[in-house]
XYZ file of C-alpha atoms in Angstrom:
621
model
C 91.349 120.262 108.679
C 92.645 122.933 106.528
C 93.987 121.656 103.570
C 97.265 122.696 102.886
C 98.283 125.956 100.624
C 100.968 125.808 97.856
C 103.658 127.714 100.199
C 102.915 124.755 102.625
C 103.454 122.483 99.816
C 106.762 124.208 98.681
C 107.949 125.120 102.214
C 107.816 120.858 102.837
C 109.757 120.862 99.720
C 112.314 122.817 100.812
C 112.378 122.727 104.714
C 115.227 124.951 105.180
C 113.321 127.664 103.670
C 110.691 129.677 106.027
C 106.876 129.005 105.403
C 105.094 132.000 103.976
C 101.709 132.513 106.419
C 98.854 130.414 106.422
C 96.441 131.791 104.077
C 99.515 133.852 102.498
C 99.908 134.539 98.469
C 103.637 134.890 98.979
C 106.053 132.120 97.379
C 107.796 129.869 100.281
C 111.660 131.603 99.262
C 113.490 133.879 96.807
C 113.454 131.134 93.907
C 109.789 130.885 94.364
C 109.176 134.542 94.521
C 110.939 135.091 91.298
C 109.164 132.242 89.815
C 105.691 134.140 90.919
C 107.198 137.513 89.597
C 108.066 136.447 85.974
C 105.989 136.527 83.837
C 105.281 132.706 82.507
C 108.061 131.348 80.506
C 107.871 129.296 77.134
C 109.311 125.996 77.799
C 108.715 122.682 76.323
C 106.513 119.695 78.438
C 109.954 118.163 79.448
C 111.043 121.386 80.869
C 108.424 122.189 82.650
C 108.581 118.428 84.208
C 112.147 119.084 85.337
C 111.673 122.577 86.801
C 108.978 121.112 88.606
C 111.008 118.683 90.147
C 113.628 120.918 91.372
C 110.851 123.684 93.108
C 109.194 120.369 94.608
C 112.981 119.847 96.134
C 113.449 116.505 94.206
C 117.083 116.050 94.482
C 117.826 112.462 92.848
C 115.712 110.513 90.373
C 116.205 106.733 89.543
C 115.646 105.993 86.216
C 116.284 104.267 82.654
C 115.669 106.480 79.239
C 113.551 105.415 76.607
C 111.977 106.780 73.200
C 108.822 108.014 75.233
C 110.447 109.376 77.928
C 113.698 110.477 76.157
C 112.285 114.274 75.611
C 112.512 114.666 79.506
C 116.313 113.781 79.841
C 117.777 116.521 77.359
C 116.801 119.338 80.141
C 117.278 116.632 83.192
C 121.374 116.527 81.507
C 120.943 120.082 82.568
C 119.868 120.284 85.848
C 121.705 121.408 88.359
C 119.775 120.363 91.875
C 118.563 117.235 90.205
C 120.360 114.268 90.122
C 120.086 111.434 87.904
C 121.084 108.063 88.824
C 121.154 105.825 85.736
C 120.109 102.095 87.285
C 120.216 98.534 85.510
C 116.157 97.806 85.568
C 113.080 99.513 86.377
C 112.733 97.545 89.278
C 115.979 98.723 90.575
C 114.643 102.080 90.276
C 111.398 101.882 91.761
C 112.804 99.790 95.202
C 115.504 102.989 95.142
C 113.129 104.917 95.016
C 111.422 103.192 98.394
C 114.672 102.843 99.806
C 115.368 106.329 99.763
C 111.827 107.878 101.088
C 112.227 104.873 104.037
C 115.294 106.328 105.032
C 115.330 109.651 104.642
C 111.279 110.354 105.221
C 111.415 112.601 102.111
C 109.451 111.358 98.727
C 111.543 108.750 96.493
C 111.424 109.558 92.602
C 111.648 106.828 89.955
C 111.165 107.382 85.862
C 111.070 104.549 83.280
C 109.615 105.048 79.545
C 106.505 103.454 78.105
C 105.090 99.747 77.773
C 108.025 97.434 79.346
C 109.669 100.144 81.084
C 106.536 101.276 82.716
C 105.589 97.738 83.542
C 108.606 96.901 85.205
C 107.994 99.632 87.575
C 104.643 97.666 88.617
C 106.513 95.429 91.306
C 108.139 98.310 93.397
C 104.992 100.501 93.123
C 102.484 97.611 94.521
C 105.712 97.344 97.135
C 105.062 100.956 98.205
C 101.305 100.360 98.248
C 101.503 97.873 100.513
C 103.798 99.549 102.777
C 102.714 102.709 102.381
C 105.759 104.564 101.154
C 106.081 107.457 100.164
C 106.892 107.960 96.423
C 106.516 109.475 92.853
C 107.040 107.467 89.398
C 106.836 109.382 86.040
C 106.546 107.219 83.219
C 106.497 108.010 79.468
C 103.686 107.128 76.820
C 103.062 106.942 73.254
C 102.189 110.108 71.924
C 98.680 111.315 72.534
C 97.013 110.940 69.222
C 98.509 106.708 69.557
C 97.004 106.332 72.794
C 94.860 103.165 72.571
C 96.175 101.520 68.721
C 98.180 99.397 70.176
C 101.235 101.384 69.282
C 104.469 100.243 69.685
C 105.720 99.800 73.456
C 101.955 101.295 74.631
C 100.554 100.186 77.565
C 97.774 101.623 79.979
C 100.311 101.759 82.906
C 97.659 104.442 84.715
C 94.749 101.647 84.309
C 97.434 98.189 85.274
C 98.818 100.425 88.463
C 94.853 101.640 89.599
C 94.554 99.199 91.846
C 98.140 99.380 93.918
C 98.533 103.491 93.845
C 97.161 105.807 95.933
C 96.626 107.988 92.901
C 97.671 108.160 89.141
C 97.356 110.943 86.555
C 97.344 110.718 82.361
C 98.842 114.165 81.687
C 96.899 115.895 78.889
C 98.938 118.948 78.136
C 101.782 120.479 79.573
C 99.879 123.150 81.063
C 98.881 120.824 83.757
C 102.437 119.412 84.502
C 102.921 121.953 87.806
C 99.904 120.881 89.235
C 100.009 117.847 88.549
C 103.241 116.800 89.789
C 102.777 119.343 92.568
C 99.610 117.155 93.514
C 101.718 114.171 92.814
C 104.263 114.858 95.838
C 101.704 116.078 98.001
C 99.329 113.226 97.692
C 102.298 110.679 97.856
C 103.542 112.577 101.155
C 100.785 113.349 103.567
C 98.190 111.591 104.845
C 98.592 107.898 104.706
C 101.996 107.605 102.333
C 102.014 105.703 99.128
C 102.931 105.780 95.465
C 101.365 108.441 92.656
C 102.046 107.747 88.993
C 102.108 110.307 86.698
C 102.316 108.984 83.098
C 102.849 111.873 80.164
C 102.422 111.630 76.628
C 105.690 111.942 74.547
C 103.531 114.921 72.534
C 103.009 116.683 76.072
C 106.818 116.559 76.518
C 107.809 117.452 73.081
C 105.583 120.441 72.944
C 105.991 123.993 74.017
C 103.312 125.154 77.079
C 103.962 127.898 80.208
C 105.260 127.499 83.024
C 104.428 129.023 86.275
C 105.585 128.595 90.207
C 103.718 127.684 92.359
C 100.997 125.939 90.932
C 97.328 125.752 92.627
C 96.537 122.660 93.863
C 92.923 120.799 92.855
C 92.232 118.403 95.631
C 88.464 119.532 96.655
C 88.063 115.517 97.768
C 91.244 115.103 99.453
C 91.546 116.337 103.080
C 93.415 113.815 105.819
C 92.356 113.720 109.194
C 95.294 114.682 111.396
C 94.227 115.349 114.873
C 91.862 112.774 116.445
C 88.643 113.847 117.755
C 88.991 114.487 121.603
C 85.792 112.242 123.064
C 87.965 109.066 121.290
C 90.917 110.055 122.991
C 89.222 110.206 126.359
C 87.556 107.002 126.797
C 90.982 105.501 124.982
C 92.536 107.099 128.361
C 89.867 105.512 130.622
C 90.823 102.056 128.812
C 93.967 102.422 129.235
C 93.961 103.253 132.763
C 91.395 100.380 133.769
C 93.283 97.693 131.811
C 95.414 95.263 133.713
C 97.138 93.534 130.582
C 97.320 95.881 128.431
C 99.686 96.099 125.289
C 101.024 98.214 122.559
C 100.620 96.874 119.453
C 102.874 99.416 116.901
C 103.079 99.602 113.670
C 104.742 101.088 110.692
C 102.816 103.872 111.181
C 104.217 105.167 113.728
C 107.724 105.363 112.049
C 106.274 107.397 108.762
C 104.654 109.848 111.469
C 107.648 110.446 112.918
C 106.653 109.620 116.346
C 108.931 107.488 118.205
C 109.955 110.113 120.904
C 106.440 110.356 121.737
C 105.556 106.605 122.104
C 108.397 105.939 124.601
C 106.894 108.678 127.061
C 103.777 106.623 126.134
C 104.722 103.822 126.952
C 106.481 104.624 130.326
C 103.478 106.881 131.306
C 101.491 103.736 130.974
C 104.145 101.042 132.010
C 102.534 98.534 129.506
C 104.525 96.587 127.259
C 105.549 97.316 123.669
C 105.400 94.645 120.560
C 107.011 96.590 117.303
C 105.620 94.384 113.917
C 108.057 94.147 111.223
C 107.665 97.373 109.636
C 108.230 98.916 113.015
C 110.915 97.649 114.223
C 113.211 100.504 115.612
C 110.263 102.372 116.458
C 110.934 101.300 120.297
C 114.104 100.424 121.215
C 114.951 96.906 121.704
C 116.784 97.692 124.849
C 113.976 99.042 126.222
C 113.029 96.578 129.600
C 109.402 97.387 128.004
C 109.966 95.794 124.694
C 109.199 92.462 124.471
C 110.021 91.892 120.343
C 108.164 91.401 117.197
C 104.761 89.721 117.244
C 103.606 87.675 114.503
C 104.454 84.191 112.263
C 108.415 84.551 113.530
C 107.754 87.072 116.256
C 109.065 86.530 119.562
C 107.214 84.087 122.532
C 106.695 86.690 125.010
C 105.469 89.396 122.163
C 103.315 86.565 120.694
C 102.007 85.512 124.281
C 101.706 89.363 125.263
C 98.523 90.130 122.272
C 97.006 86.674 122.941
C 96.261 87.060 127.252
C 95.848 91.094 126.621
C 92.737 92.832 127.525
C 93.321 95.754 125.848
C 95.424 96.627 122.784
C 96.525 99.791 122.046
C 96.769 99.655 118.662
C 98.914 102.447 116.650
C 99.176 102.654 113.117
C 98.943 98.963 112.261
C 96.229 97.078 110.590
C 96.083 93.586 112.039
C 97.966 91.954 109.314
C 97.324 87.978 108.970
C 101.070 87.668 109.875
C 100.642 89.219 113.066
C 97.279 87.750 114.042
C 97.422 84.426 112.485
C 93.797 82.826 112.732
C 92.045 86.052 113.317
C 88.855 84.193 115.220
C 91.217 83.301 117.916
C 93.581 86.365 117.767
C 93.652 88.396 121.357
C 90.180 86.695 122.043
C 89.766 88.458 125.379
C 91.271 91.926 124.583
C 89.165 95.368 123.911
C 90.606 97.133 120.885
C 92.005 100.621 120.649
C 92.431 100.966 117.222
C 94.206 104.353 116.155
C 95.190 105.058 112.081
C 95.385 107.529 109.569
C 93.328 105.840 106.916
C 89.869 105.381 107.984
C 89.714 102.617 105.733
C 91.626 100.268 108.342
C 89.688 100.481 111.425
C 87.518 97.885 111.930
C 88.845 96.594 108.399
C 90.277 93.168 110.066
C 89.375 94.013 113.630
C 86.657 95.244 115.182
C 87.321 98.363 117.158
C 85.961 99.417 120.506
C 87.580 102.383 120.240
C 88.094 103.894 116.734
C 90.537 107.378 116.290
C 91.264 108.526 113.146
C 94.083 110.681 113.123
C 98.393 111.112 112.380
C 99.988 108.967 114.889
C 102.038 111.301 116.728
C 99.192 113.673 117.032
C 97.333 110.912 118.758
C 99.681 109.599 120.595
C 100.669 113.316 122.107
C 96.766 113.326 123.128
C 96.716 110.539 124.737
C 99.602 111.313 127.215
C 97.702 114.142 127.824
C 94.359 112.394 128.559
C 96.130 109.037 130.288
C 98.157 112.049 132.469
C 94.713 113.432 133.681
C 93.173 109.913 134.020
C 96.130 109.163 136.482
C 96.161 112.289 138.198
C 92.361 111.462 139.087
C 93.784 108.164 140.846
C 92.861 105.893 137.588
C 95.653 103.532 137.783
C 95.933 100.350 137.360
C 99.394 98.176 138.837
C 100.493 96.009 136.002
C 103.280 94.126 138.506
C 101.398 90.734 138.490
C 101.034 91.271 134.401
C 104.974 92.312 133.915
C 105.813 89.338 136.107
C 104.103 86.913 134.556
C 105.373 88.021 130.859
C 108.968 88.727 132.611
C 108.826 84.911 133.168
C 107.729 83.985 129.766
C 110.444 85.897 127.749
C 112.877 84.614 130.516
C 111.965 80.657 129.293
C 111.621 81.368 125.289
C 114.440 83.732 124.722
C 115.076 84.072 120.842
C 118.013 81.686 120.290
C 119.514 79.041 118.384
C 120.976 75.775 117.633
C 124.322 75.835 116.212
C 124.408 73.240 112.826
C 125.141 69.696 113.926
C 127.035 69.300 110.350
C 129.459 71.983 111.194
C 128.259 74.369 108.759
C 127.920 77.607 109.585
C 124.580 79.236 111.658
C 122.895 82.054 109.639
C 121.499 83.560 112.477
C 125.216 83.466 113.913
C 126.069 85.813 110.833
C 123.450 88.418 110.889
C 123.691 88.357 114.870
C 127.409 89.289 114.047
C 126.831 91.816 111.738
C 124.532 93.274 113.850
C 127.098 93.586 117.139
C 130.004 94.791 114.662
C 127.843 97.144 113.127
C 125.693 98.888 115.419
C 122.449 100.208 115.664
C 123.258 103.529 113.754
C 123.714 101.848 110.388
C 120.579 101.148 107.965
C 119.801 97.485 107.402
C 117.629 96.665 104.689
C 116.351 93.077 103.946
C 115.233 90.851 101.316
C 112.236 88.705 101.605
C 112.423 85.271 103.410
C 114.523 83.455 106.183
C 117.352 86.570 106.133
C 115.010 88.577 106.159
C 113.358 87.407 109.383
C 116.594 86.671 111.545
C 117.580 90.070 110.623
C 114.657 91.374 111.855
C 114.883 89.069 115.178
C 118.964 89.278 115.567
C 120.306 92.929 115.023
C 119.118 95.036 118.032
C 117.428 98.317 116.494
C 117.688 101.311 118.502
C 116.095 103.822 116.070
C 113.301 104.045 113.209
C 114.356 104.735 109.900
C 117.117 102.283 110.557
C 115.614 98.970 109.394
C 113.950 98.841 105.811
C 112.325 95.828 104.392
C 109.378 94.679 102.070
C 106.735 93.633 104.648
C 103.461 93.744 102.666
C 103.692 92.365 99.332
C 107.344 90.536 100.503
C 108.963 91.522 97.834
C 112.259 89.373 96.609
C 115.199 90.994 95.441
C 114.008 94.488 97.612
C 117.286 94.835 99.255
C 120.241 95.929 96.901
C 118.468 98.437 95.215
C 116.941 99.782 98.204
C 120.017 100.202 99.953
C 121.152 101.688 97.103
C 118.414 104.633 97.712
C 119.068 104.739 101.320
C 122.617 105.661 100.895
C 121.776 108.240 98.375
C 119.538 109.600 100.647
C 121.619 109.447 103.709
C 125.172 108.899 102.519
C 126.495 109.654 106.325
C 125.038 106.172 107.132
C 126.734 103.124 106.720
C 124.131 100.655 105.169
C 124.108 96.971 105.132
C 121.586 94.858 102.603
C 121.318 91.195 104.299
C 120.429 89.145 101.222
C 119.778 85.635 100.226
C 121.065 83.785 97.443
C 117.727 83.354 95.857
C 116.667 87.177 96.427
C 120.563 88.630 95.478
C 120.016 86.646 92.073
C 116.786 88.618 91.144
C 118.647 92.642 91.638
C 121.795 92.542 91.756
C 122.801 94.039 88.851
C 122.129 97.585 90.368
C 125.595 97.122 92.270
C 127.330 98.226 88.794
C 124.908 100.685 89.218
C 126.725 101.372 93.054
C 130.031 100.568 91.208
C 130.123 103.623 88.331
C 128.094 106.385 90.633
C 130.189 105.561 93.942
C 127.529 104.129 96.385
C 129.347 101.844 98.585
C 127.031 99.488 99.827
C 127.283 96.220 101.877
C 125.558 93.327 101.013
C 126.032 90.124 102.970
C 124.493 86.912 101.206
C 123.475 84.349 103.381
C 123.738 81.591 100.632
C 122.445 78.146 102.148
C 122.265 77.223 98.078
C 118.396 77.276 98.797
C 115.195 79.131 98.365
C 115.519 78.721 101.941
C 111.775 79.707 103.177
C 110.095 77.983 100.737
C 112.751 74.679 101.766
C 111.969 75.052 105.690
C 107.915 74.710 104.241
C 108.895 71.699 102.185
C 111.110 70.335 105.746
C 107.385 71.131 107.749
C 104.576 70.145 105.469
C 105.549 68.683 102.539
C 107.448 65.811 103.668
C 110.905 66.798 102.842
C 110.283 66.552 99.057
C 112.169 69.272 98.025
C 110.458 70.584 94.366
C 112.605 73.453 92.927
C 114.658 75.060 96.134
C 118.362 74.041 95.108
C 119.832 77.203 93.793
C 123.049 75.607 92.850
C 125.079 78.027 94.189
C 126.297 76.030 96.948
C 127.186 72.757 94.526
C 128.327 74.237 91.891
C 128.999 77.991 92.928
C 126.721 79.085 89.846
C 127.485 82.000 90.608
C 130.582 82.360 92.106
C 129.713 85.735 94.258
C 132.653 86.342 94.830
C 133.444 86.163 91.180
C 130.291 88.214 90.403
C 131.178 91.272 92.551
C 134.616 91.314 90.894
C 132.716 91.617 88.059
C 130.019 94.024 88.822
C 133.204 96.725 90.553
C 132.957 95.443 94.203
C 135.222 93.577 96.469
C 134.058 90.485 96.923
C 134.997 88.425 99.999
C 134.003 84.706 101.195
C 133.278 83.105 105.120
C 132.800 79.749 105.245
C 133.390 79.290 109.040
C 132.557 80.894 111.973
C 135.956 81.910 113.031
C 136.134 83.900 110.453
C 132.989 86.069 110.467
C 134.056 88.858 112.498
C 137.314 89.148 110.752
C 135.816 89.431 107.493
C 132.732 91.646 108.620
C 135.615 93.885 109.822
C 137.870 93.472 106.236
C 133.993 94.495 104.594
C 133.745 97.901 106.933
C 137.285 98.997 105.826
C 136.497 99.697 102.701
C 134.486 102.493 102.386
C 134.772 103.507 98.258
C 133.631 100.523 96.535
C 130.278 98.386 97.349
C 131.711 94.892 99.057
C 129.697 91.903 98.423
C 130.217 88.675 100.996
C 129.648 85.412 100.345
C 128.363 83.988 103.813
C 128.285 80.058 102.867
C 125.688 78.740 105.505
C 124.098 75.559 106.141
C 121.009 74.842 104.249
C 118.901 73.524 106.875
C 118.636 75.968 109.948
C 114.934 77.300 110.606
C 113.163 79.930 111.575
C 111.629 79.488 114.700
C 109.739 80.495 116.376
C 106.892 80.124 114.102
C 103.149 80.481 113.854
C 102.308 78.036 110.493
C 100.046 80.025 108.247
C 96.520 79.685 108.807
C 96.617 78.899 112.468
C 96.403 80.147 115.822
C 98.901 82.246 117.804
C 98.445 79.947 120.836
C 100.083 77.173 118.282
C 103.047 78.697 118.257
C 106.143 76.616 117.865
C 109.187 77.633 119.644
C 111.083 74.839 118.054
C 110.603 72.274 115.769
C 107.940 70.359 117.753
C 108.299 72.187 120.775
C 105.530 74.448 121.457
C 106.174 76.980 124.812
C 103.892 75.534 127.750
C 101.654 78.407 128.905
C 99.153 77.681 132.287
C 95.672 78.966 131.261
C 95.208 80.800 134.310
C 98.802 82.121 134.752
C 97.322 85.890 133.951
């Protein structure tokens, strides 16, 4: 592959702008040009760092000043392309950050100072990591000459964030600042996505260097395998065409590579059936008659049922995460393995791989209709009727459903089911981490990717205000919805003054059972009902009073307490459209999650129920 040039580079910066010529010296547009023409200008580090951001397209920054960092916001007060959005933590800014790349596919740019502000920045970057999202953080440090004495608010953010970024630079002078943050946005972007920290001395920002547009990159190690190699695709086309249960297994993947189009013609060139994980979901579309869910811990029967009696997965950009396979002995025990991903690193990581392709998932997935087209012109095809029947007949006995709350109280799922109908598949959901999070995943109906953001990976609590924040920054024509919990509202939600004061009107629905309400349904299941630590209070005592809270914080704050009233007051929360709202869903504190695969064990133990596992016959493939 060739690696990219600099006018690439600045051409994906600024897409509406026409690419110079492969292999071209010329700048990507006029600003460029002139940049190349002048001769280099006498700025100071924190100059520099902001033109760079505006050539690399960078249109919004999250952030918090500080002493290190403070040199960079006197020219940032200046720019004109870049906005600043001034948040209430460092975490806020770094799930912004994610919540903005998710939705708009562009890189997400967060800033915090040294020591506590760079550590606070730690949870959202391993949260990109895991997910592998696309984004930039720029932290301040002690002046160069301090570096290592244990100077006040130091702290080796490049050496604490090694482990959980795909890359991370110590700037050394300011001559470097172009290519490094050029590097930076590239690295974070291509490839397989994930988070770059760049972390510059105060003296680098304070000090006067050059500056000069474009900058040549320095990558000589770096060089992502796009296309897939052609023999792979082939026999992956004879596989496909011999198998008589097979499945595709898709994962997030396939949403960064933009490649949903392509899948469905996959998928209905092939006829088999589609499972989306949960960092997929709206990758397929639910009404699809091929979908059959999410697999996984909560995923549906029939998706669940689908991977365990395949004999062939089709595997596209996912990794065989332990919450899809469960016990990974007895995962898909009879199935051949089509394993396609960017990073080689994943193939054959979890899974071992009959057929390994390395390559960008919508390139491989366009060669494969290709080859599985020639396979079936050649006669190669298999009738999957019996297959379709028999998994036609399983979702038809273990729909997702459930019961309503013999207390009265009202059903969760009930809400976000709600919400979902009133809402439509067009809006942006974003999640929190824990039961919300998975009936939101199982009960809105997601038509489109990009539409349903969430932290899968490292399950990250109190990911969903702030990253709805950046999704409606980034796409302010969407109507976006965070479903929170109590427990995972309580961590973030500070960043809706944050909505409040820049005019980011949000939604945020809080399913408050008074509970930690994941870790409760574990207590209900293995731990005898001894309930350690899960009552919020919020319930009891209403501390807080969310309603109260949002007055507080500049939203409109509404309560539900029964199920009469939910559509009414979704309805009150999507007429206003210039504040954030904030409702206060009370819910009963013991409804479930089910189905469920208990951690550890196999898929075939799935419980639809609590004590009701689905009865499968052996032989009924």
């Amino acid at each position: 592959m060739t690696r990219p040039t600099p006018e690439v580079l600045a051409h994906r910066a600024h897409p509406t702008a026409p690419a110079a010529p492969a292999g071209s010296s010329a700048p990507a547009d006029k600003s460029d040009r002139a940049a190349v023409e002048r001769k280099p200008e006498l700025l100071t580090g924190a100059q520099v760092l902001v033109r760079s951001l505006e050539a690399l397209g960078a249109d919004v920054v999250f952030g918090i000043p500080g002493g290190a960092i403070l040199p960079a916001y006197d020219p940032l007060f200046d720019s004109e392309s870049v906005r600043h959005i001034l948040v209430r933590h460092e975490q806020g800014a770094g799930h912004a950050a994610t919540g903005y790349a998710q939705a708009t596919g562009k890189v997400g740019v967060c800033m915090a100072t040294s020591g506590p502000g760079a550590t606070n920045l730690v949870t959202p970057i391993a949260d990109a990591y895991m997910d592998s999202v696309a984004m930039v953080a720029i932290t301040g440090q002690v002046a160069s000459a301090s570096i290592g004495t244990d100077a006040f608010q130091e702290a080796d953010i490049a050496g604490i964030t090694l482990p959980i970024t795909k890359h991370n630079y110590l700037v050394k002078s300011g001559e470097e600042l172009p290519r490094v943050l050029a590097e930076a946005f590239h690295l974070a972007s291509t490839g397989r996505p994930g988070p770059v920290l760049v972390d510059i001395p105060k003296d680098v920002l304070q000090k006067q260097t050059t500056f000069k547009w474009p900058p040549t990159l320095d990558l000589p190690g770096y060089h992502p395998t796009l296309h897939p190699h052609g023999k792979q695709i082939r026999e992956a086309a004879r596989l496909i065409a011999a198998a008589k249960r097979p499945v595709l297994y898709v994962g997030g993947g396939v949403i960064k590579a933009q490649a949903s189009e392509v899948l469905r013609k996959l998928a209905e060139l092939t006829g088999a059936p589609v499972v989306t994980t949960l960092m997929a979901r709206g990758a397929f579309p639910d009404s699809h008659p091929q979908h059959l869910g999410m697999p996984g811990m909560h995923g549906t029967v029939g998706a669940v049922y689908a991977l365990q009696k395949a004999d062939l997965l089709i595997t596209l950009g996912a990794r065989f995460d332990d919450r899809v396979t469960g016990d990974l002995t007895t995962f898909a025990p009879n199935a051949q393995v089509i394993h396609a991903d960017i990073d080689p690193a994943e193939i054959g990581k979890n899974r071992v791989a009959d057929v390994p392709i390395v390559g960008d998932a919508k390139h491989v997935i366009e060669e494969l209709i290709g080859a599985v087209t020639t396979e079936h012109g050649a006669g190669h095809k298999t009738d999957l009727k019996d297959w379709w029947a028999t998994l036609d007949d399983i979702r038809g006995r273990y729909p997702l459903g459930y019961e309503e709350p013999s207390d009265g109280t009202l059903a969760p799922q009930y809400v976000i089911e709600r919400i979902g109908k009133l809402v439509g598949p067009d809006a942006i959901y974003t999640a929190g981490v824990g039961q919300h999070q998975m009936w939101a995943a199982q009960f809105v109906q997601y038509e489109h990717p990009a539409t349903w953001l969430n932290s899968g990976g490292l399950g990250t609590m109190g990911y969903a205000v702030p990253a709805a924040m950046g999704a409606k920054v980034g796409r302010p024509d969407k109507v976006v919805w965070a479903i929170d919990g109590d427990g995972c509202f309580q961590m973030t939600n500070q960043e809706l003054a944050t909505c409040a004061l820049e005019g980011i009107p949000i939604k945020v629905a809080v399913i408050n059972n008074g509970n930690l309400g994941m870790v409760r349904q574990w207590q209900t299941l293995f731990y005898d009902q001894r309930y350690s630590n899960t009552e919020l209070g919020t319930h009891k005592h209403r501390i807080p009073d969310f309603v109260k809270l949002a007055d507080a914080l500049g939203c409109v704050g509404l309560r539900c307490e029964t199920k009469r009233d939910v559509d009414a007051t979704i309805e009150a929360a999507m007429k206003v459209t210039d504040q954030p709202v904030v409702i206060d869903f009370v819910v009963g504190k013991d409804a479930m999650v089910w189905p469920m695969v208990a951690a550890g064990t196999s898929n075939d133990e799935i419980m639809f129920a609590r004590g009701v596992a689905p009865k499968f016959d052996k032989d009924d493939v």
